mmCIF file of C-alpha atoms in Angstrom:
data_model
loop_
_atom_site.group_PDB
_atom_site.id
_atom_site.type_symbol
_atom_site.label_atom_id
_atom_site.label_comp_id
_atom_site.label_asym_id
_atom_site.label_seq_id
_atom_site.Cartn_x
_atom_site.Cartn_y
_atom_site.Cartn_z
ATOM 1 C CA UNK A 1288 -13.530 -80.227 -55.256
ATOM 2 C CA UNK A 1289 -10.908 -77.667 -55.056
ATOM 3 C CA UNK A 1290 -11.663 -74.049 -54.497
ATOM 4 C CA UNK A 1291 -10.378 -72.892 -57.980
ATOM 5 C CA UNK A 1292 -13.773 -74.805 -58.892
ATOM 6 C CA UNK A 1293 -15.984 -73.050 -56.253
ATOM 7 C CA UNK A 1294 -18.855 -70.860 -57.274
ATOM 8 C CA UNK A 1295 -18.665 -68.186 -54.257
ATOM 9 C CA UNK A 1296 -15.203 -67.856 -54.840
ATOM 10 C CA UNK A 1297 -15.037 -67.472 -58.442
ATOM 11 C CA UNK A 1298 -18.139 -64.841 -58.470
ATOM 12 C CA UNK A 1299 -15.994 -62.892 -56.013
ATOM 13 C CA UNK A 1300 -12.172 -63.513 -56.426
ATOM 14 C CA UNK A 1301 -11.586 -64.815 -59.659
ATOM 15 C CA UNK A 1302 -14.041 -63.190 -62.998
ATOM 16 C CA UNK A 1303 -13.294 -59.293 -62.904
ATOM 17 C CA UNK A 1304 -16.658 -57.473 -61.418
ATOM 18 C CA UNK A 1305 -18.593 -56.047 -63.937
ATOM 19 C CA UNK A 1306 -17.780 -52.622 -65.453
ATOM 20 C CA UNK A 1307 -21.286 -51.251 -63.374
ATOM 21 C CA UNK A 1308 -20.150 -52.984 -60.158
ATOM 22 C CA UNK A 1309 -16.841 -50.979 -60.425
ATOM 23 C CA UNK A 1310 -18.863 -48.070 -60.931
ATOM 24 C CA UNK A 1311 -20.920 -48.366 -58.584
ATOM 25 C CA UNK A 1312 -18.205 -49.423 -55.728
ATOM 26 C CA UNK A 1313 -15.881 -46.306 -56.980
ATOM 27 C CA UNK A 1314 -18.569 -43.501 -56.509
ATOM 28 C CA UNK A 1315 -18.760 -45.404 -53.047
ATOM 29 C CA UNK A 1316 -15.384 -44.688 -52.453
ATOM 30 C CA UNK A 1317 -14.788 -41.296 -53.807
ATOM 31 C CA UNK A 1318 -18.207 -40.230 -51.655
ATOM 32 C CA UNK A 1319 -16.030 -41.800 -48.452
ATOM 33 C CA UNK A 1320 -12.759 -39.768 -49.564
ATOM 34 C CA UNK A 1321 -14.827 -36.635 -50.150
ATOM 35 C CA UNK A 1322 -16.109 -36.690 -46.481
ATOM 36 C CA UNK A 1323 -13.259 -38.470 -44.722
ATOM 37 C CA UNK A 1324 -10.068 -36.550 -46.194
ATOM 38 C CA UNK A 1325 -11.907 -33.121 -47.849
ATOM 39 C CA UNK A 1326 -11.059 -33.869 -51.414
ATOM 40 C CA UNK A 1327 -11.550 -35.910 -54.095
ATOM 41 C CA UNK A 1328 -9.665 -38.792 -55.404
ATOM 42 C CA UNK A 1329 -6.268 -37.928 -57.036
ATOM 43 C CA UNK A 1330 -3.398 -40.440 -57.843
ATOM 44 C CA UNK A 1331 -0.830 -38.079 -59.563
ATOM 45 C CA UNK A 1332 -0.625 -35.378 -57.447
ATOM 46 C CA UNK A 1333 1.408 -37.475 -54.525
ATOM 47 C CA UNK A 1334 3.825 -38.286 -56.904
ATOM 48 C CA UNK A 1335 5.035 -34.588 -57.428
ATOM 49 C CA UNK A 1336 5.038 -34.237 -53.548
ATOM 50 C CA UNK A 1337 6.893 -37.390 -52.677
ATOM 51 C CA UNK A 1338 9.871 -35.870 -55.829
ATOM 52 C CA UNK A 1339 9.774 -32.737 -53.559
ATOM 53 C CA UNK A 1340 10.601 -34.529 -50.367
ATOM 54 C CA UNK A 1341 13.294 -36.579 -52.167
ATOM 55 C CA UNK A 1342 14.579 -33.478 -53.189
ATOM 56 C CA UNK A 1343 14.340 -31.534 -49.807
ATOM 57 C CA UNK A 1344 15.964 -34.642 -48.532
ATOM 58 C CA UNK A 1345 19.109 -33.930 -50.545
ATOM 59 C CA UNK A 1346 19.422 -30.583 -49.184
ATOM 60 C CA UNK A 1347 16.980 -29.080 -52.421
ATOM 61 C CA UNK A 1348 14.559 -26.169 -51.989
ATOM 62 C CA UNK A 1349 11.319 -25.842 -53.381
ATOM 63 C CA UNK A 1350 10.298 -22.860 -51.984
ATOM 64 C CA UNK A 1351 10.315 -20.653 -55.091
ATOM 65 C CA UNK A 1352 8.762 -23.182 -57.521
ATOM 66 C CA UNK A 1353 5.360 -21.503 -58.947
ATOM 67 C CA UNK A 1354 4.094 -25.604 -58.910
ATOM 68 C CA UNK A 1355 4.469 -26.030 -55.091
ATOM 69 C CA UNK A 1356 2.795 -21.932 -54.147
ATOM 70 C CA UNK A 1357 -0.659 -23.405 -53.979
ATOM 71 C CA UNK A 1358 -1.978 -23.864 -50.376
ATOM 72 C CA UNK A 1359 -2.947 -27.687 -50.891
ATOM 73 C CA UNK A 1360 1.011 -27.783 -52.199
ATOM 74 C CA UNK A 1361 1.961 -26.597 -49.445
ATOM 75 C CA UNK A 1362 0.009 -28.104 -46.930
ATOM 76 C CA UNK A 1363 0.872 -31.301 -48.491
ATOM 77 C CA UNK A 1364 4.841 -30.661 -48.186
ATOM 78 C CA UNK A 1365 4.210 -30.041 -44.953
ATOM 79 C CA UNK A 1366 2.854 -33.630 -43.838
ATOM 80 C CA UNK A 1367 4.795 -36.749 -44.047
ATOM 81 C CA UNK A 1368 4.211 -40.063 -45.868
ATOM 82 C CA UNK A 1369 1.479 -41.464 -42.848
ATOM 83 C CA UNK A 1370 -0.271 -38.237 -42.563
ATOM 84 C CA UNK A 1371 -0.949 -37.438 -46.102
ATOM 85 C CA UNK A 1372 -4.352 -39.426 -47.012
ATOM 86 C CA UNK A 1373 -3.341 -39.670 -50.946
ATOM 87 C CA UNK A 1374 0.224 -40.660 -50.357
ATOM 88 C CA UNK A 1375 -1.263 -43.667 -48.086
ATOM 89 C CA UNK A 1376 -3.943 -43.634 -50.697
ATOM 90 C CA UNK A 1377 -1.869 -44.630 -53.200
ATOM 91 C CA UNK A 1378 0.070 -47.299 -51.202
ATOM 92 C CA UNK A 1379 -3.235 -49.221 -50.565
ATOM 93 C CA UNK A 1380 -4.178 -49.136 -54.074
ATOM 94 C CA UNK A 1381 -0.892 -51.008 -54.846
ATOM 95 C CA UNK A 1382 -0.895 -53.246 -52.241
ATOM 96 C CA UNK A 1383 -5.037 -53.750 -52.877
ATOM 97 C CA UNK A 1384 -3.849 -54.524 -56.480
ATOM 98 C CA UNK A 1385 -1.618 -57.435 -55.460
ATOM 99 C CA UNK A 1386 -3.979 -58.910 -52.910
ATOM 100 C CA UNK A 1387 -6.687 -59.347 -55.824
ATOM 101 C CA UNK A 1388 -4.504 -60.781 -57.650
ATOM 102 C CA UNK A 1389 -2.999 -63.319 -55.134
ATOM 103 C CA UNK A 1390 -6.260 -64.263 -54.101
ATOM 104 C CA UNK A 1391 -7.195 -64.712 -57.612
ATOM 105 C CA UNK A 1392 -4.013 -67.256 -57.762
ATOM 106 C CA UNK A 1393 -2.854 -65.319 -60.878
ATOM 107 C CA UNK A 1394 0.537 -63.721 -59.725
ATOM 108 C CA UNK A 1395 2.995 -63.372 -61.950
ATOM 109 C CA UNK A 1396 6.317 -61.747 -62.709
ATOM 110 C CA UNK A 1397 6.310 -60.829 -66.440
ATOM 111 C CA UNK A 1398 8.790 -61.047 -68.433
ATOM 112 C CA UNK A 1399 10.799 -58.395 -69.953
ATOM 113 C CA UNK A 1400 10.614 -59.166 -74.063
ATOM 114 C CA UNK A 1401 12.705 -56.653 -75.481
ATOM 115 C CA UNK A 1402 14.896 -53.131 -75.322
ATOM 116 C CA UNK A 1403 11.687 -51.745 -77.069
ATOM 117 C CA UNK A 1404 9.144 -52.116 -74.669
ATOM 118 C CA UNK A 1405 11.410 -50.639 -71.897
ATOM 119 C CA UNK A 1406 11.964 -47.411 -73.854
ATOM 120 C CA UNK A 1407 7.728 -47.674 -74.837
ATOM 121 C CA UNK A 1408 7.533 -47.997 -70.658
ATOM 122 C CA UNK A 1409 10.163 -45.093 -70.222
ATOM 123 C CA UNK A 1410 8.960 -42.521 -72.612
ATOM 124 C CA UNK A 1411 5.705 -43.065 -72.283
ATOM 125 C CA UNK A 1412 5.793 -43.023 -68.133
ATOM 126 C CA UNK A 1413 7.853 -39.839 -68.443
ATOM 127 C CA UNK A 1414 5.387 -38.389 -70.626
ATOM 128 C CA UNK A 1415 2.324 -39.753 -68.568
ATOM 129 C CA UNK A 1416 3.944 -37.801 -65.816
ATOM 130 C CA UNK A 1417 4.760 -34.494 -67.081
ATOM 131 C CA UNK A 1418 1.121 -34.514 -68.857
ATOM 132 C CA UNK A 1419 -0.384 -35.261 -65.831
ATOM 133 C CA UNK A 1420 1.081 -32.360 -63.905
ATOM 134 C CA UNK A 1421 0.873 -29.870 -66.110
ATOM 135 C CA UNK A 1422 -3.049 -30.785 -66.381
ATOM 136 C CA UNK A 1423 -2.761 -30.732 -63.306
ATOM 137 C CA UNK A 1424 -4.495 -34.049 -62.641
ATOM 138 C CA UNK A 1425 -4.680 -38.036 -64.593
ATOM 139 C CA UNK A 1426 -7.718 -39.620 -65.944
ATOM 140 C CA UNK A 1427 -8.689 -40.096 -61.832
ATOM 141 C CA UNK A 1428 -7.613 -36.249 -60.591
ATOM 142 C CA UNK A 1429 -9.129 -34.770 -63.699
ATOM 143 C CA UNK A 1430 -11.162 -36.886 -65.886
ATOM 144 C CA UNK A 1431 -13.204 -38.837 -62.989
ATOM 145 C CA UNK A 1432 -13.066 -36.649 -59.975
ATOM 146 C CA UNK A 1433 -12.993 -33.517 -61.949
ATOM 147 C CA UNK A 1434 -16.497 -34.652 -63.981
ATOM 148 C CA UNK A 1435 -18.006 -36.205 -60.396
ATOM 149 C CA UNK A 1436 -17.379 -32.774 -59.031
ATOM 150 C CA UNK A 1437 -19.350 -31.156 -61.771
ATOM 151 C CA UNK A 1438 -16.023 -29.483 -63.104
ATOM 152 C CA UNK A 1439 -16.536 -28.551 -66.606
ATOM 153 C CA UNK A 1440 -12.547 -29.061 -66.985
ATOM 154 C CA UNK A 1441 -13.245 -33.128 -66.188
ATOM 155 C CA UNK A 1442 -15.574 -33.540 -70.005
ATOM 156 C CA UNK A 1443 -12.257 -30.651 -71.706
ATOM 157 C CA UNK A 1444 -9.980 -33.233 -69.996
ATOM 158 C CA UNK A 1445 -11.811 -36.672 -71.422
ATOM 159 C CA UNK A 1446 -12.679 -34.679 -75.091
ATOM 160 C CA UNK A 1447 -8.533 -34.815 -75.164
ATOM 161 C CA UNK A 1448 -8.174 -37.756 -73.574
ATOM 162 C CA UNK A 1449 -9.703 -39.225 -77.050
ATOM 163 C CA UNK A 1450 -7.302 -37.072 -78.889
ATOM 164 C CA UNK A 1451 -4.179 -38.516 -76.935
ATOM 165 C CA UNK A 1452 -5.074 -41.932 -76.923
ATOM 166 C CA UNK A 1453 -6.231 -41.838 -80.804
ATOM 167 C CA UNK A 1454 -2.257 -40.691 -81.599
ATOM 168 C CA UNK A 1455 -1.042 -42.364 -78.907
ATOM 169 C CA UNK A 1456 -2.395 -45.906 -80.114
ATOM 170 C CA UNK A 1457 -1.248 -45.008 -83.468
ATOM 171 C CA UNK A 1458 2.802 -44.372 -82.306
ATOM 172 C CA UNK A 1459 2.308 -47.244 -80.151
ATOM 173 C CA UNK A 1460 1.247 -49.661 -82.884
ATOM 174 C CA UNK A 1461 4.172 -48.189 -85.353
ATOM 175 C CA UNK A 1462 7.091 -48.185 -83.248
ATOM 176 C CA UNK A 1463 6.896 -50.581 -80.335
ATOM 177 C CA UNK A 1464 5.300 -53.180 -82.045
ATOM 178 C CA UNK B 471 -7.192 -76.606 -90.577
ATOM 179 C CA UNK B 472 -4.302 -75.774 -89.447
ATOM 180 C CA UNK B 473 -3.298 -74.499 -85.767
ATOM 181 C CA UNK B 474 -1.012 -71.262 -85.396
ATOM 182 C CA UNK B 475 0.559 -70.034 -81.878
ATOM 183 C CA UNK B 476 0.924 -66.255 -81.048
ATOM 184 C CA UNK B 477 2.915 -65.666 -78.185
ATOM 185 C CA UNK B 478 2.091 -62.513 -76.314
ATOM 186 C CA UNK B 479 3.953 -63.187 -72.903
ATOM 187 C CA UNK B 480 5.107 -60.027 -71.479
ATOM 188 C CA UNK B 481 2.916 -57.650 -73.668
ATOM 189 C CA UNK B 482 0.544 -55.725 -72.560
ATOM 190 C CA UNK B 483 -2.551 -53.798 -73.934
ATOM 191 C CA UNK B 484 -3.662 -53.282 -76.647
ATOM 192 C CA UNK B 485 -0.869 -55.248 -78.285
ATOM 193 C CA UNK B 486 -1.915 -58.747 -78.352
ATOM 194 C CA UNK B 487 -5.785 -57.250 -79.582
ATOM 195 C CA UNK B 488 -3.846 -55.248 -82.526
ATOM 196 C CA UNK B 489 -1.417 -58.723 -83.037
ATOM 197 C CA UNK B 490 -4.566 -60.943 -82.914
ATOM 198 C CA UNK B 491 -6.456 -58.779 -85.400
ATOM 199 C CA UNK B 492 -3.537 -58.925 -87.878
ATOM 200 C CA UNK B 493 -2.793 -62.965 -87.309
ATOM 201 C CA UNK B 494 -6.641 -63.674 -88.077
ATOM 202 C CA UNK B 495 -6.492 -62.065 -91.469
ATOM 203 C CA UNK B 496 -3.762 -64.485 -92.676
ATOM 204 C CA UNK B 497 -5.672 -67.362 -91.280
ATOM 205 C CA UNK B 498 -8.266 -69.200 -93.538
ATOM 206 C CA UNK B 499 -11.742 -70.678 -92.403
ATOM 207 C CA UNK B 500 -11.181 -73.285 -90.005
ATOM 208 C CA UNK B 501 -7.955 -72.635 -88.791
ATOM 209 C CA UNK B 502 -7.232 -72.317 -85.295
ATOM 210 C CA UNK B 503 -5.295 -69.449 -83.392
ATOM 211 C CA UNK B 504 -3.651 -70.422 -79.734
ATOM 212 C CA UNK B 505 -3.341 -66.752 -78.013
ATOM 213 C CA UNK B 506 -0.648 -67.216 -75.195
ATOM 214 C CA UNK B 507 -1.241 -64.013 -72.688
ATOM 215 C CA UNK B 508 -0.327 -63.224 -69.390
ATOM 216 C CA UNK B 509 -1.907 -59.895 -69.088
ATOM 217 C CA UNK B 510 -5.837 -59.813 -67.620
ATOM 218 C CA UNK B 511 -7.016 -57.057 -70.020
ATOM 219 C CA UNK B 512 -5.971 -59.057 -73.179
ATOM 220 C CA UNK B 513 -8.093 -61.804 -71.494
ATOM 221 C CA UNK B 514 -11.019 -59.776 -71.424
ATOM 222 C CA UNK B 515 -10.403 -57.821 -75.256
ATOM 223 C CA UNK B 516 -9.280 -60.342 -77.355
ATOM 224 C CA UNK B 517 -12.267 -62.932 -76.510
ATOM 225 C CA UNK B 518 -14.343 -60.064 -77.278
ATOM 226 C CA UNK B 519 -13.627 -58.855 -80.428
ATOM 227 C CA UNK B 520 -13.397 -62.241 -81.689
ATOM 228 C CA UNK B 521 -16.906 -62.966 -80.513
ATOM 229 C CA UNK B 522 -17.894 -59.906 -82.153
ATOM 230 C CA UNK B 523 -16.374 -60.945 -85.587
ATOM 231 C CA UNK B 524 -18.513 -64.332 -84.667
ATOM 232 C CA UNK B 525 -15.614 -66.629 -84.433
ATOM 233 C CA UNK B 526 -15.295 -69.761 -81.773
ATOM 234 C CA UNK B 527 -13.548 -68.623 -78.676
ATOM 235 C CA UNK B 528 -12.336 -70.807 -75.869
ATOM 236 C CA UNK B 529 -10.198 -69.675 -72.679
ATOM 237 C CA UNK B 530 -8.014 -72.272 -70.898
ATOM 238 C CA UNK B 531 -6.166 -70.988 -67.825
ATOM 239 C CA UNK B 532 -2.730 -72.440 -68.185
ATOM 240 C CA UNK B 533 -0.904 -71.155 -64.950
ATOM 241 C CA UNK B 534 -1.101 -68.490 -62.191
ATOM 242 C CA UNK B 535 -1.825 -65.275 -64.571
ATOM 243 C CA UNK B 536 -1.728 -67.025 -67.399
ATOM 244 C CA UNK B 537 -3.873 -68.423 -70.513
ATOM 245 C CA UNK B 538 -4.607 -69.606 -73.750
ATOM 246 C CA UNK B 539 -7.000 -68.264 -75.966
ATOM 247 C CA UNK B 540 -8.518 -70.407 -78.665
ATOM 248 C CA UNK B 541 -9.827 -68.772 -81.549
ATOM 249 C CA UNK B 542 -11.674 -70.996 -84.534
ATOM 250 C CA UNK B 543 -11.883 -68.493 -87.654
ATOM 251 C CA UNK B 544 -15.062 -69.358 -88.418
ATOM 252 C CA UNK B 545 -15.420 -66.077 -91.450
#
């Protein structure tokens, strides 16, 4: 008998955990990154930080941009890639990502289908993006650790949320499809 | 009783759920639908909205991070 066929390993590696399991295990988490780093879970926000030191790199200044004035901005610019817990943050998500799925044994590379679905991944990355700043948080930064923090702006977030993924859906399914 | 293949390779959510939806109303009762998928969340939406409509749904893992969904029309 193979291990593809054993119990243990399919219960743990191979069937996604339950919706309630992942709830359970990210309120785990966010509880550790409240206490370990002082804030709460955020994916987007590196992004705009990482663009600024990409910029600075290139001889660019940031200094007078009303998006960067914030303290936690700031303070963020400041660090580098190793000392700034959500840049890492992010990095183990990814590389967390691929380990479930190579222990899983369902790696793949997917295949690019068409021009369409590249200009569905552009626009809609670009507009994931900008959204997300200017909300200053995603559906983790706003929607989950904005309604886990009892932030009334996490339930205004996830009422548009709806709205967005309603017309979203709807543009999706008429011009990329 | 015929047997139809949809080939959703390379798409992801919700696109093989909205293609699957549309394929099953062209079907008649008894026909099978082969769902090829490589994406995990189709694996998980498209078995369940057909058992919600009541059809027969079998899930055959045909490679590394990839499967076939069968799907009897059954209504």
């Amino acid at each position: 008998m193979g291990i593809q066929s054993n119990k243990t390993y399919q219960a743990w590696f191979k069937t996604p955990w339950s919706y309630f399991t992942g709830a359970i295990m990210l309120s785990l988490f966010q509880i550790v990154t409240m206490a370990t780093t002082d804030g709460a879970w955020g994916v987007t926000g590196p992004f705009a930080t990482w663009a600024a030191w990409v910029y600075q790199a290139f001889g660019g200044s940031v200094d007078k941009w009303y998006f960067f004035s914030t303290e936690s901005a700031q303070a963020a610019l400041q660090r580098t890639f190793i000392t700034d817990p959500a840049s890492v943050r992010n990095l183990g998500v990814i590389v967390g990502a691929l380990l479930a799925t190579l222990l899983a044994s369902q790696f793949k590379f997917k295949k690019i289908k068409n021009f369409r679905q590249v200009a569905a991944a552009v626009i809609g990355g670009l507009l994931m993006g900008y959204g997300s700043r200017v909300a200053f948080g995603c559906n983790i930064g706003a929607l989950y650790s904005g309604i886990s923090t009892m932030s009334v702006s996490g339930w205004v977030f996830a009422l548009f949320l709806f709205v967005g993924a309603a017309v979203g859906s709807r543009l999706l399914v008429k011009y990329f499809m | 009783m015929n047997e139809y293949e949809l080939d959703c390779l390379g798409e992801a959510c919700p696109i093989p759920l909205v293609k699957v939806e549309r394929k099953m109303k062209e079907l008649e009762v008894g026909d099978t639908l082969i769902v090829i998928i490589d994406h995990s969340c189709a694996l998980k939406n498209v078995p369940e909205w057909a058992r919600k409509h009541n059809h027969e749904v079998e899930v055959e893992e045909t490679g590394d991070g990839e499967w076939e969904i069968y799907i009897e029309k059954t209504n």
